[in-house]
Coordinates of C-alpha atoms in Angstrom, one line a residue:
M1 CA 15.4 -7.1 36.6
H2 CA 12.2 -7.7 38.6
A3 CA 12.3 -9.8 41.8
P4 CA 10.8 -13.3 41.6
M5 CA 7.0 -13.1 41.8
P6 CA 5.9 -16.8 42.1
L7 CA 2.2 -16.0 42.7
I8 CA 1.9 -13.7 39.7
S9 CA 3.9 -15.9 37.4
T10 CA 1.9 -19.0 38.5
M11 CA -1.4 -17.3 38.0
V12 CA -0.4 -15.8 34.6
G13 CA 1.0 -19.0 33.3
G14 CA -1.9 -21.0 34.5
L15 CA -4.7 -18.7 33.3
V16 CA -3.1 -18.0 29.9
L17 CA -2.6 -21.7 29.2
A18 CA -6.0 -22.5 30.7
F19 CA -7.6 -20.1 28.2
I20 CA -5.7 -21.5 25.2
L21 CA -6.3 -25.1 26.1
G22 CA -9.9 -24.4 27.2
M23 CA -10.6 -22.9 23.8
L24 CA -9.1 -25.9 22.1
A25 CA -11.1 -28.3 24.2
H26 CA -14.3 -26.4 23.3
R27 CA -13.3 -26.4 19.7
V28 CA -13.2 -30.2 19.7
K29 CA -16.5 -30.3 21.6
I30 CA -15.3 -31.6 25.0
S31 CA -15.5 -29.8 28.4
P32 CA -13.2 -26.8 28.9
L33 CA -12.4 -28.4 32.3
V34 CA -10.1 -30.9 30.4
G35 CA -8.2 -27.9 29.0
Y36 CA -7.8 -26.3 32.5
L37 CA -6.5 -29.6 33.9
A38 CA -4.1 -30.0 30.9
A39 CA -2.8 -26.4 31.6
G40 CA -2.0 -27.5 35.1
I41 CA -0.2 -30.6 33.9
I42 CA 1.9 -28.5 31.5
V43 CA 3.0 -26.0 34.2
G44 CA 3.5 -28.8 36.7
P45 CA 6.7 -30.5 37.8
F46 CA 6.1 -33.7 35.8
T47 CA 6.4 -32.2 32.4
P48 CA 9.3 -30.3 30.7
G49 CA 9.5 -26.6 30.4
Y50 CA 8.2 -23.9 32.7
V51 CA 7.3 -25.1 36.2
A52 CA 5.0 -23.1 38.4
D53 CA 5.5 -22.7 42.2
L54 CA 4.1 -26.0 43.5
S55 CA 4.0 -24.7 47.1
L56 CA 1.2 -22.2 45.9
A57 CA -1.0 -25.0 44.5
P58 CA -2.6 -26.0 47.8
Q59 CA -3.6 -22.4 48.7
L60 CA -4.9 -21.7 45.2
A61 CA -6.8 -25.0 45.3
E62 CA -8.3 -24.0 48.7
L63 CA -9.5 -20.7 47.4
G64 CA -10.9 -22.6 44.4
V65 CA -12.7 -25.0 46.7
I66 CA -14.3 -22.1 48.6
M67 CA -15.6 -20.5 45.4
L68 CA -16.7 -23.8 43.9
M69 CA -18.6 -24.8 47.1
F70 CA -20.1 -21.3 47.4
G71 CA -21.3 -21.7 43.8
V72 CA -22.8 -25.1 44.6
G73 CA -24.6 -23.5 47.6
L74 CA -25.9 -20.7 45.4
H75 CA -27.4 -23.2 43.0
F76 CA -28.7 -25.6 45.7
S77 CA -32.5 -25.8 45.6
I78 CA -34.4 -27.8 48.2
N79 CA -37.4 -27.5 45.9
D80 CA -35.5 -29.3 43.0
L81 CA -34.7 -32.1 45.4
L82 CA -38.2 -32.4 46.9
A83 CA -39.7 -32.5 43.5
V84 CA -37.9 -35.8 42.8
K85 CA -37.2 -36.9 46.3
H86 CA -38.8 -40.4 45.9
I87 CA -36.1 -41.4 43.3
A88 CA -33.2 -38.9 43.9
I89 CA -32.6 -39.6 47.6
P90 CA -32.7 -43.4 47.7
G91 CA -31.3 -43.7 44.2
A92 CA -28.3 -41.4 44.8
I93 CA -27.5 -43.0 48.2
L94 CA -27.6 -46.5 46.8
Q95 CA -25.6 -45.5 43.8
I96 CA -22.9 -43.9 46.0
A97 CA -22.8 -47.0 48.2
A98 CA -22.5 -49.4 45.3
A99 CA -19.8 -47.3 43.4
T100 CA -17.9 -46.8 46.7
L101 CA -17.9 -50.6 47.1
L102 CA -16.6 -51.1 43.6
G103 CA -13.8 -48.5 44.2
F104 CA -13.0 -50.1 47.6
C105 CA -12.7 -53.5 45.9
L106 CA -10.3 -52.1 43.3
G107 CA -8.3 -50.4 46.1
Q108 CA -8.0 -53.8 47.9
M109 CA -6.6 -55.3 44.7
L110 CA -4.1 -52.4 44.6
G111 CA -3.1 -53.2 48.3
W112 CA -4.6 -50.1 49.9
S113 CA -5.9 -49.9 53.4
L114 CA -9.5 -49.9 54.4
I115 CA -9.8 -46.1 54.8
T116 CA -7.9 -45.4 51.6
G117 CA -10.1 -47.8 49.6
I118 CA -13.2 -46.1 51.0
L119 CA -11.8 -42.7 50.1
F120 CA -11.0 -43.9 46.5
G121 CA -14.5 -45.3 46.1
L122 CA -16.1 -42.1 47.2
C123 CA -13.9 -40.2 44.7
L124 CA -15.3 -42.3 41.9
S125 CA -18.9 -42.2 43.1
T126 CA -19.8 -38.6 42.6
A127 CA -20.3 -36.7 39.3
S128 CA -19.1 -33.2 38.5
T129 CA -21.7 -30.5 39.1
V130 CA -20.2 -28.3 36.4
V131 CA -20.1 -31.0 33.7
L132 CA -23.6 -32.2 34.4
L133 CA -25.2 -28.8 34.5
R134 CA -23.5 -27.7 31.2
A135 CA -24.6 -31.0 29.5
M136 CA -28.2 -30.4 30.7
E137 CA -28.2 -26.8 29.5
E138 CA -26.8 -27.6 26.1
R139 CA -29.6 -30.1 25.5
Q140 CA -32.3 -28.0 27.2
L141 CA -33.0 -30.7 29.7
I142 CA -32.9 -28.8 32.9
T143 CA -36.7 -28.2 33.1
T144 CA -37.6 -31.7 31.9
K145 CA -38.5 -34.5 34.2
K146 CA -35.3 -36.5 33.4
G147 CA -33.2 -33.3 33.9
K148 CA -34.8 -32.6 37.3
I149 CA -34.1 -36.2 38.3
A150 CA -30.4 -35.9 37.3
I151 CA -30.0 -32.6 39.1
G152 CA -31.8 -33.8 42.2
W153 CA -29.6 -36.9 42.2
L154 CA -26.6 -34.6 42.0
V155 CA -27.8 -32.5 44.9
V156 CA -27.9 -35.6 47.1
E157 CA -24.4 -36.6 46.0
D158 CA -23.2 -33.1 46.8
L159 CA -24.7 -33.3 50.3
V160 CA -23.1 -36.7 51.0
M161 CA -19.7 -35.4 49.8
V162 CA -19.9 -32.3 52.0
L163 CA -20.6 -34.7 55.0
A164 CA -17.6 -36.9 53.9
L165 CA -15.3 -33.8 53.8
V166 CA -16.3 -33.1 57.4
L167 CA -16.0 -36.7 58.8
F168 CA -12.9 -38.0 57.1
P169 CA -10.4 -35.9 59.1
V170 CA -11.9 -37.1 62.3
I171 CA -12.0 -40.8 61.3
T172 CA -8.4 -40.6 60.0
E173 CA -7.1 -39.0 63.2
M174 CA -8.8 -41.6 65.4
L175 CA -7.6 -44.5 63.2
S176 CA -4.0 -43.2 63.3
K177 CA -3.9 -43.7 67.1
E178 CA -3.0 -47.1 68.5
G179 CA -5.5 -48.9 70.6
V180 CA -8.4 -46.7 69.9
S181 CA -11.7 -48.3 70.7
P182 CA -14.9 -48.2 68.6
T183 CA -16.5 -46.2 71.5
E184 CA -13.8 -43.5 71.2
I185 CA -14.3 -43.3 67.4
L186 CA -18.0 -43.0 67.9
Y187 CA -17.5 -40.3 70.5
S188 CA -15.3 -38.3 68.1
L189 CA -17.9 -38.6 65.4
I190 CA -20.6 -37.4 67.7
I191 CA -18.5 -34.4 68.7
T192 CA -17.8 -33.5 65.1
L193 CA -21.5 -33.9 64.1
T194 CA -22.4 -31.7 67.0
K195 CA -20.1 -29.0 65.7
V196 CA -21.6 -29.3 62.3
I197 CA -25.1 -29.1 63.7
A198 CA -24.1 -26.0 65.8
F199 CA -22.7 -24.3 62.7
I200 CA -25.8 -25.1 60.6
A201 CA -28.0 -23.8 63.5
F202 CA -25.9 -20.7 63.7
M203 CA -26.3 -20.1 60.0
L204 CA -30.0 -20.7 60.0
I205 CA -30.7 -18.6 63.1
I206 CA -28.1 -15.8 63.0
G207 CA -26.8 -16.0 59.4
K208 CA -30.3 -16.0 57.9
R209 CA -31.0 -12.7 59.6
V210 CA -27.6 -11.0 59.4
I211 CA -26.7 -11.8 55.8
P212 CA -29.9 -10.3 54.2
W213 CA -29.5 -7.3 56.4
L214 CA -25.9 -6.7 55.2
L215 CA -27.0 -7.3 51.5
I216 CA -29.8 -4.8 51.9
R217 CA -27.4 -2.2 53.2
A218 CA -24.9 -2.9 50.3
A219 CA -27.7 -2.8 47.7
R220 CA -29.0 0.6 48.9
T221 CA -25.6 2.1 48.0
D222 CA -26.5 1.5 44.3
S223 CA -22.9 0.4 43.9
D224 CA -22.3 -2.9 42.1
E225 CA -18.7 -2.9 43.4
L226 CA -19.8 -2.7 47.1
F227 CA -22.6 -5.3 46.6
T228 CA -20.2 -7.7 44.9
L229 CA -17.6 -7.1 47.6
A230 CA -20.3 -7.8 50.3
V231 CA -21.1 -11.1 48.7
L232 CA -17.5 -12.1 48.4
A233 CA -16.7 -11.0 52.0
I234 CA -19.7 -13.0 53.3
S235 CA -18.7 -16.2 51.4
I236 CA -15.0 -16.1 52.3
G237 CA -15.6 -14.8 55.8
I238 CA -18.2 -17.5 56.6
A239 CA -15.8 -20.2 55.2
F240 CA -13.0 -18.9 57.4
G241 CA -15.2 -18.6 60.4
A242 CA -16.5 -22.1 60.0
V243 CA -12.9 -23.4 60.4
E244 CA -11.8 -21.0 63.2
L245 CA -15.0 -21.0 65.3
F246 CA -16.6 -24.3 64.7
D247 CA -13.7 -26.5 63.6
V248 CA -15.4 -27.6 60.4
S249 CA -14.2 -27.4 56.8
F250 CA -13.9 -24.4 54.5
A251 CA -16.1 -26.4 52.1
L252 CA -19.0 -26.7 54.5
G253 CA -18.8 -23.0 55.4
A254 CA -18.7 -21.8 51.8
F255 CA -21.5 -24.2 50.9
F256 CA -23.8 -22.9 53.6
A257 CA -22.9 -19.3 52.8
G258 CA -24.2 -20.0 49.3
V259 CA -27.3 -21.7 50.6
I260 CA -28.3 -18.8 52.8
L261 CA -27.6 -16.3 50.0
N262 CA -29.7 -18.4 47.7
G263 CA -32.7 -18.0 50.0
T264 CA -32.6 -14.2 49.8
E265 CA -34.2 -11.8 47.3
F266 CA -30.7 -10.9 46.1
S267 CA -29.7 -14.4 45.0
H268 CA -29.8 -13.8 41.3
R269 CA -27.8 -10.6 41.6
A270 CA -25.3 -12.3 43.9
T271 CA -25.0 -15.1 41.4
N272 CA -24.5 -12.9 38.4
N273 CA -22.1 -10.4 40.1
T274 CA -19.8 -13.0 41.5
L275 CA -19.8 -15.4 38.5
P276 CA -16.7 -14.0 36.8
L277 CA -14.6 -14.2 40.0
R278 CA -16.0 -17.7 40.9
D279 CA -15.2 -18.9 37.4
A280 CA -11.6 -17.5 37.6
F281 CA -10.9 -19.2 40.9
A282 CA -12.6 -22.4 39.7
V283 CA -10.1 -22.3 36.7
L284 CA -7.2 -21.8 39.1
F285 CA -8.5 -24.8 41.2
F286 CA -8.5 -27.1 38.2
V287 CA -5.0 -25.8 37.1
S288 CA -3.7 -26.4 40.6
V289 CA -5.1 -29.9 40.6
G290 CA -3.5 -30.6 37.2
M291 CA -0.1 -29.4 38.6
L292 CA -0.1 -32.4 40.9
F293 CA -0.8 -35.0 38.2
N294 CA 1.9 -37.2 37.0
P295 CA 1.0 -38.5 33.5
A296 CA 3.4 -41.5 34.0
V297 CA 0.6 -43.3 35.8
I298 CA -0.9 -44.1 32.4
L299 CA 2.2 -46.2 31.6
E300 CA 3.0 -47.3 35.2
S301 CA -0.5 -48.5 36.2
P302 CA -2.5 -49.2 33.0
F303 CA -4.7 -51.9 34.5
A304 CA -5.5 -49.8 37.6
L305 CA -6.5 -46.9 35.3
I306 CA -8.7 -49.3 33.2
G307 CA -10.4 -50.5 36.4
T308 CA -10.9 -46.9 37.5
L309 CA -12.5 -46.0 34.1
F310 CA -14.6 -49.1 34.2
I311 CA -16.2 -48.0 37.5
I312 CA -16.7 -44.4 36.4
L313 CA -18.1 -45.1 32.9
L314 CA -19.8 -48.5 33.2
G315 CA -20.1 -49.4 36.9
K316 CA -21.9 -46.2 38.0
S317 CA -23.9 -46.0 34.8
I318 CA -25.3 -49.5 35.0
I319 CA -26.1 -49.0 38.7
A320 CA -27.9 -45.7 38.1
Y321 CA -29.7 -47.1 35.0
G322 CA -31.0 -50.1 37.0
L323 CA -32.1 -47.9 39.9
V324 CA -34.0 -45.4 37.7
R325 CA -35.8 -48.3 35.9
F326 CA -36.5 -49.9 39.3
F327 CA -38.4 -46.7 40.2
K328 CA -40.6 -47.2 37.1
H329 CA -39.1 -44.5 34.9
S330 CA -38.6 -44.8 31.1
K331 CA -35.6 -46.2 29.4
E332 CA -34.8 -42.7 28.0
T333 CA -34.9 -41.1 31.5
A334 CA -32.7 -43.9 32.8
L335 CA -30.2 -43.5 30.0
T336 CA -30.0 -39.7 30.5
V337 CA -29.5 -40.0 34.2
S338 CA -26.9 -42.8 33.9
I339 CA -24.9 -41.0 31.3
S340 CA -25.0 -37.7 33.3
L341 CA -23.3 -39.5 36.2
A342 CA -20.7 -41.3 34.0
Q343 CA -17.9 -38.8 34.9
I344 CA -16.2 -37.4 38.0
G345 CA -15.0 -33.9 38.8
E346 CA -14.5 -31.3 41.4
F347 CA -15.6 -33.3 44.5
A348 CA -13.3 -36.2 43.4
F349 CA -10.4 -33.7 43.3
I350 CA -11.3 -32.2 46.7
L351 CA -11.6 -35.6 48.4
A352 CA -8.3 -36.9 46.8
G353 CA -6.5 -33.7 47.9
L354 CA -7.9 -34.1 51.4
G355 CA -6.6 -37.7 51.4
L356 CA -3.1 -36.4 50.4
A357 CA -3.2 -33.8 53.2
L358 CA -4.3 -36.4 55.8
G359 CA -1.7 -38.9 54.7
I360 CA -4.3 -41.6 53.8
A361 CA -3.8 -41.3 50.1
D362 CA -0.7 -41.5 48.0
S363 CA 0.2 -39.9 44.6
K364 CA -0.9 -43.0 42.8
L365 CA -4.5 -42.6 44.1
H366 CA -4.5 -38.9 43.2
N367 CA -3.2 -39.6 39.8
L368 CA -5.7 -42.4 39.1
V369 CA -8.6 -40.1 40.2
L370 CA -7.3 -37.2 38.0
A371 CA -6.7 -39.4 35.0
G372 CA -10.1 -41.0 35.4
A373 CA -11.7 -37.5 35.6
I374 CA -9.9 -36.2 32.5
L375 CA -10.8 -39.2 30.4
S376 CA -14.4 -39.6 31.7
I377 CA -15.1 -35.8 31.1
S378 CA -13.7 -36.1 27.6
I379 CA -15.7 -39.2 26.8
N380 CA -19.0 -38.0 28.4
P381 CA -20.1 -35.7 25.4
F382 CA -19.8 -38.7 23.0
L383 CA -22.0 -40.8 25.4
F384 CA -24.6 -38.0 25.3
T385 CA -24.4 -37.9 21.5
I386 CA -25.3 -41.6 21.5
A387 CA -28.2 -41.0 23.9
D388 CA -29.4 -38.1 21.7
K389 CA -29.4 -40.4 18.6
F390 CA -31.4 -43.0 20.7
A391 CA -33.9 -40.3 21.7
L392 CA -34.3 -39.1 18.1
S393 CA -34.8 -42.6 16.8
R394 CA -37.6 -43.1 19.4
L395 CA -39.0 -39.7 18.4
R396 CA -39.2 -40.7 14.7
K397 CA -40.7 -44.0 15.7
N398 CA -43.4 -42.6 18.1
T399 CA -44.2 -39.3 16.3
T400 CA -47.0 -39.5 13.7
L401 CA -47.9 -37.4 10.8
T402 CA -51.3 -35.9 11.7
D403 CA -53.6 -33.7 9.6
T404 CA -55.6 -31.6 12.0
T405 CA -58.3 -31.0 9.4
S406 CA -59.1 -34.7 9.0
K407 CA -59.7 -37.9 11.0
E408 CA -57.5 -40.1 8.8
T409 CA -55.2 -42.7 10.4
A410 CA -51.9 -41.2 11.3
K411 CA -48.9 -42.2 9.2
P412 CA -45.2 -42.6 10.4
I413 CA -42.9 -39.7 9.7
D414 CA -40.3 -40.2 7.0
K415 CA -36.9 -38.9 8.0
Q416 CA -36.7 -36.5 5.0
Q417 CA -40.4 -35.4 5.0
P418 CA -41.3 -32.3 6.9
M419 CA -44.1 -32.9 9.4
M420 CA -46.1 -29.9 8.4
P421 CA -47.7 -29.8 5.0
F422 CA -48.0 -26.1 4.6
S423 CA -45.6 -23.2 4.0
D424 CA -45.1 -19.6 5.0
H425 CA -45.9 -20.6 8.6
I426 CA -44.5 -19.5 12.0
V427 CA -42.5 -21.8 14.3
I428 CA -42.5 -21.2 18.0
V429 CA -39.8 -22.9 20.1
G430 CA -40.7 -23.0 23.8
Y431 CA -44.3 -23.2 25.1
G432 CA -44.0 -21.4 28.4
I433 CA -46.0 -18.3 29.4
I434 CA -44.6 -16.2 26.5
G435 CA -45.2 -19.0 24.0
Q436 CA -48.8 -19.5 25.2
K437 CA -49.6 -15.8 24.8
L438 CA -47.8 -15.7 21.4
L439 CA -49.8 -18.6 20.1
S440 CA -53.0 -17.0 21.2
E441 CA -52.2 -13.7 19.3
L442 CA -51.1 -15.5 16.2
N443 CA -54.1 -17.7 16.1
D444 CA -56.3 -14.6 16.3
A445 CA -54.4 -13.3 13.3
N446 CA -55.2 -16.6 11.4
E447 CA -51.5 -17.5 11.1
E448 CA -50.4 -21.1 10.7
V449 CA -48.2 -22.0 13.7
V450 CA -46.0 -24.9 14.7
I451 CA -45.0 -25.3 18.3
V452 CA -41.8 -27.1 19.4
D453 CA -41.6 -28.1 23.0
H454 CA -39.9 -30.9 25.1
G455 CA -42.8 -31.2 27.6
K456 CA -44.7 -34.4 26.8
E457 CA -47.8 -33.3 28.7
K458 CA -47.9 -29.9 27.0
V459 CA -47.5 -31.6 23.6
R460 CA -50.3 -34.0 24.4
L461 CA -52.7 -31.3 25.4
L462 CA -51.8 -29.1 22.4
K463 CA -52.4 -32.0 20.0
M464 CA -55.8 -32.7 21.7
E465 CA -56.7 -29.0 21.0
G466 CA -55.8 -29.5 17.4
H467 CA -52.6 -27.5 17.2
H468 CA -49.5 -28.4 15.1
V469 CA -46.9 -29.4 17.6
I470 CA -43.7 -31.4 17.8
L471 CA -42.2 -33.0 20.8
G472 CA -38.4 -32.3 21.0
D473 CA -35.7 -29.7 21.5
G474 CA -35.3 -26.8 19.1
I475 CA -31.6 -27.3 19.0
S476 CA -32.1 -30.6 17.2
E477 CA -31.7 -30.6 13.4
E478 CA -34.3 -33.4 13.2
V479 CA -36.9 -31.5 15.2
L480 CA -36.4 -28.3 13.2
T481 CA -36.7 -30.2 10.0
L482 CA -40.0 -31.8 11.2
S483 CA -41.3 -28.3 12.0
G484 CA -41.0 -27.4 8.3
I485 CA -38.5 -24.7 9.1
A486 CA -37.3 -24.8 5.5
K487 CA -40.7 -23.4 4.3
A488 CA -41.4 -21.2 7.4
K489 CA -41.2 -17.4 7.3
W490 CA -40.7 -16.6 11.0
L491 CA -39.1 -18.3 14.0
F492 CA -40.0 -17.1 17.5
I493 CA -37.7 -18.4 20.3
T494 CA -39.2 -18.0 23.8
L495 CA -36.4 -19.6 25.9
D496 CA -34.8 -17.9 28.9
N497 CA -31.2 -19.0 28.1
P498 CA -29.6 -16.8 25.5
Y499 CA -26.9 -19.4 24.7
E500 CA -29.5 -22.1 24.0
T501 CA -31.3 -19.5 21.8
A502 CA -28.1 -18.8 19.9
Q503 CA -27.6 -22.5 19.2
I504 CA -31.1 -22.8 17.8
M505 CA -30.5 -19.7 15.7
Q506 CA -27.3 -21.2 14.3
M507 CA -29.0 -24.5 13.5
T508 CA -31.9 -22.6 11.8
K509 CA -29.5 -20.5 9.7
S510 CA -27.8 -23.6 8.4
L511 CA -31.2 -25.2 7.5
A512 CA -33.1 -22.1 6.3
S513 CA -31.2 -18.8 6.1
H514 CA -34.2 -16.9 4.9
V515 CA -36.2 -17.4 8.1
K516 CA -36.5 -14.3 10.3
I517 CA -35.8 -15.0 13.9
V518 CA -37.3 -13.0 16.8
T519 CA -36.4 -13.6 20.4
Y520 CA -35.9 -11.5 23.6
G521 CA -33.2 -10.6 26.1
S522 CA -33.1 -9.2 29.6
H523 CA -29.8 -7.3 29.5
L524 CA -28.0 -5.1 26.9
D525 CA -25.1 -7.6 26.5
E526 CA -27.6 -10.5 25.9
I527 CA -29.4 -8.4 23.3
E528 CA -26.1 -7.5 21.5
Y529 CA -25.0 -11.1 21.6
L530 CA -28.3 -12.4 20.1
Y531 CA -28.1 -9.8 17.3
D532 CA -24.5 -10.9 16.6
Q533 CA -25.8 -14.5 16.3
G534 CA -28.2 -13.5 13.5
A535 CA -31.5 -12.5 15.2
Y536 CA -33.8 -10.4 13.0
E537 CA -35.2 -8.7 16.1
V538 CA -34.5 -9.0 19.9
I539 CA -37.1 -7.6 22.2
E540 CA -35.8 -5.8 25.3
V541 CA -37.9 -7.3 28.1
K542 CA -37.3 -4.5 30.7
K543 CA -38.0 -1.8 28.1
D544 CA -41.1 -3.5 27.0
I545 CA -42.4 -3.9 30.6
A546 CA -41.7 -0.2 31.2
I547 CA -43.7 0.9 28.1
T548 CA -46.6 -1.4 29.1
M549 CA -46.6 0.1 32.6
A550 CA -46.5 3.6 31.3
S551 CA -49.3 2.9 28.8
K552 CA -51.7 2.6 31.8
V553 CA -51.5 6.4 32.3
I554 CA -50.4 7.4 28.7
P555 CA -52.9 5.6 26.4
S556 CA -51.1 6.9 23.3
L557 CA -48.2 4.5 24.0

């Protein structure tokens, strides 16, 4: 008989259930995060059956926080923020303030203190990075204007939440003392901010030099294991050092470790190499959060839960929609941004957990936040479906049937009528550098080509040049139908994301199984995956580059 092994049994139980329920969640087209949280609920103390070691949950959650915040830092891009700073910075700050006020008001109705109400409002004010980015990727919106606004908005939210994680312990400690004057509170805040600034300065001055130096040494070993270990050691070591040396949070340390790594030439390799481990610890984080959830809150506090969902799904969305429209952006952009923010996730869990640790939040607050997250994440895909239908209806309304060989008045597109009047043509999805070169070569060969791209300015210019072009995303059945895919002979997909490419291939196969699909991949696993998904040919980018380079000295190639 083996001795009790609570850590192993907790991890095995949590991960196995997380996989099963995550797959089920994916099957019904909701975020796998819901499955991970449900796994935690099942192994938690509030449901019958196997109960994991609850004492391990905080430590697993802390490791998960470090990995999550490291990942946020790795994806943090100041350029993304600066590109939309005029709307993302004021918009996000105003939306956080308004949503926090709504949460505070609900907290007052529930009888909570001032600081507890503010904490609750902040939990409801910030969206999940994981959920938003996956929704953007699925709809190929990341490189669009509205996608960049949503991501920039999220970056500001993340920065505000990181600051809140640093300041809340200080504010709570000061308020817990009797007879503390505003001057003393201000003094403590100044001391804390000084420590934060000192840590940031240390990272920018010392870390920015030492970290690349360490990574160069690890990369020169030509060992993926040592390089990955170096990245993990840096991330966890800096997070631990931030607490021990500067008295700031693990979250801030891990976040800046990711930011510094993101600024090095090894950022892509660091991101790819650590992704499996970051994902595993992120899953354990969500499982450990789920372990603390008591489903009884649904029956015990139904009106409080309805109020929480109202703020998340409607309050935040209406505020964000109004702010985006105030900054003179389209209804479609405002709708996309508002729906992107109509959910809460990892930062809400981290803040709620911090509140429990500090004694300013009770289990009811934590349960309301978690229930609001599970329900809002589950509902969010359906809201995006509504937005997609709205966008398609506008596309059908605004797109016109144009014959490039005549000057006749354009006619509206009928839903069932392909946009292009010819057959045996070639469809190109994605008009980046590769798409542009491909179009040029095909035009020289006198092939009929239809381009599909979501960039309005690109589409406008292509139409002016007399090309057959459709505004929209290749993953859309409507857009593919308008491209005349049913009568096409080839489909060339020039997108960087293999998973988006696979979705377009699946949609194409369902509409026109005869079409031969050509795309490209950067790595062997990508290439094999795309072949498995039905590609006729997948170009190996690195091999193609090597042949092109060698042809400079070997003309026969």
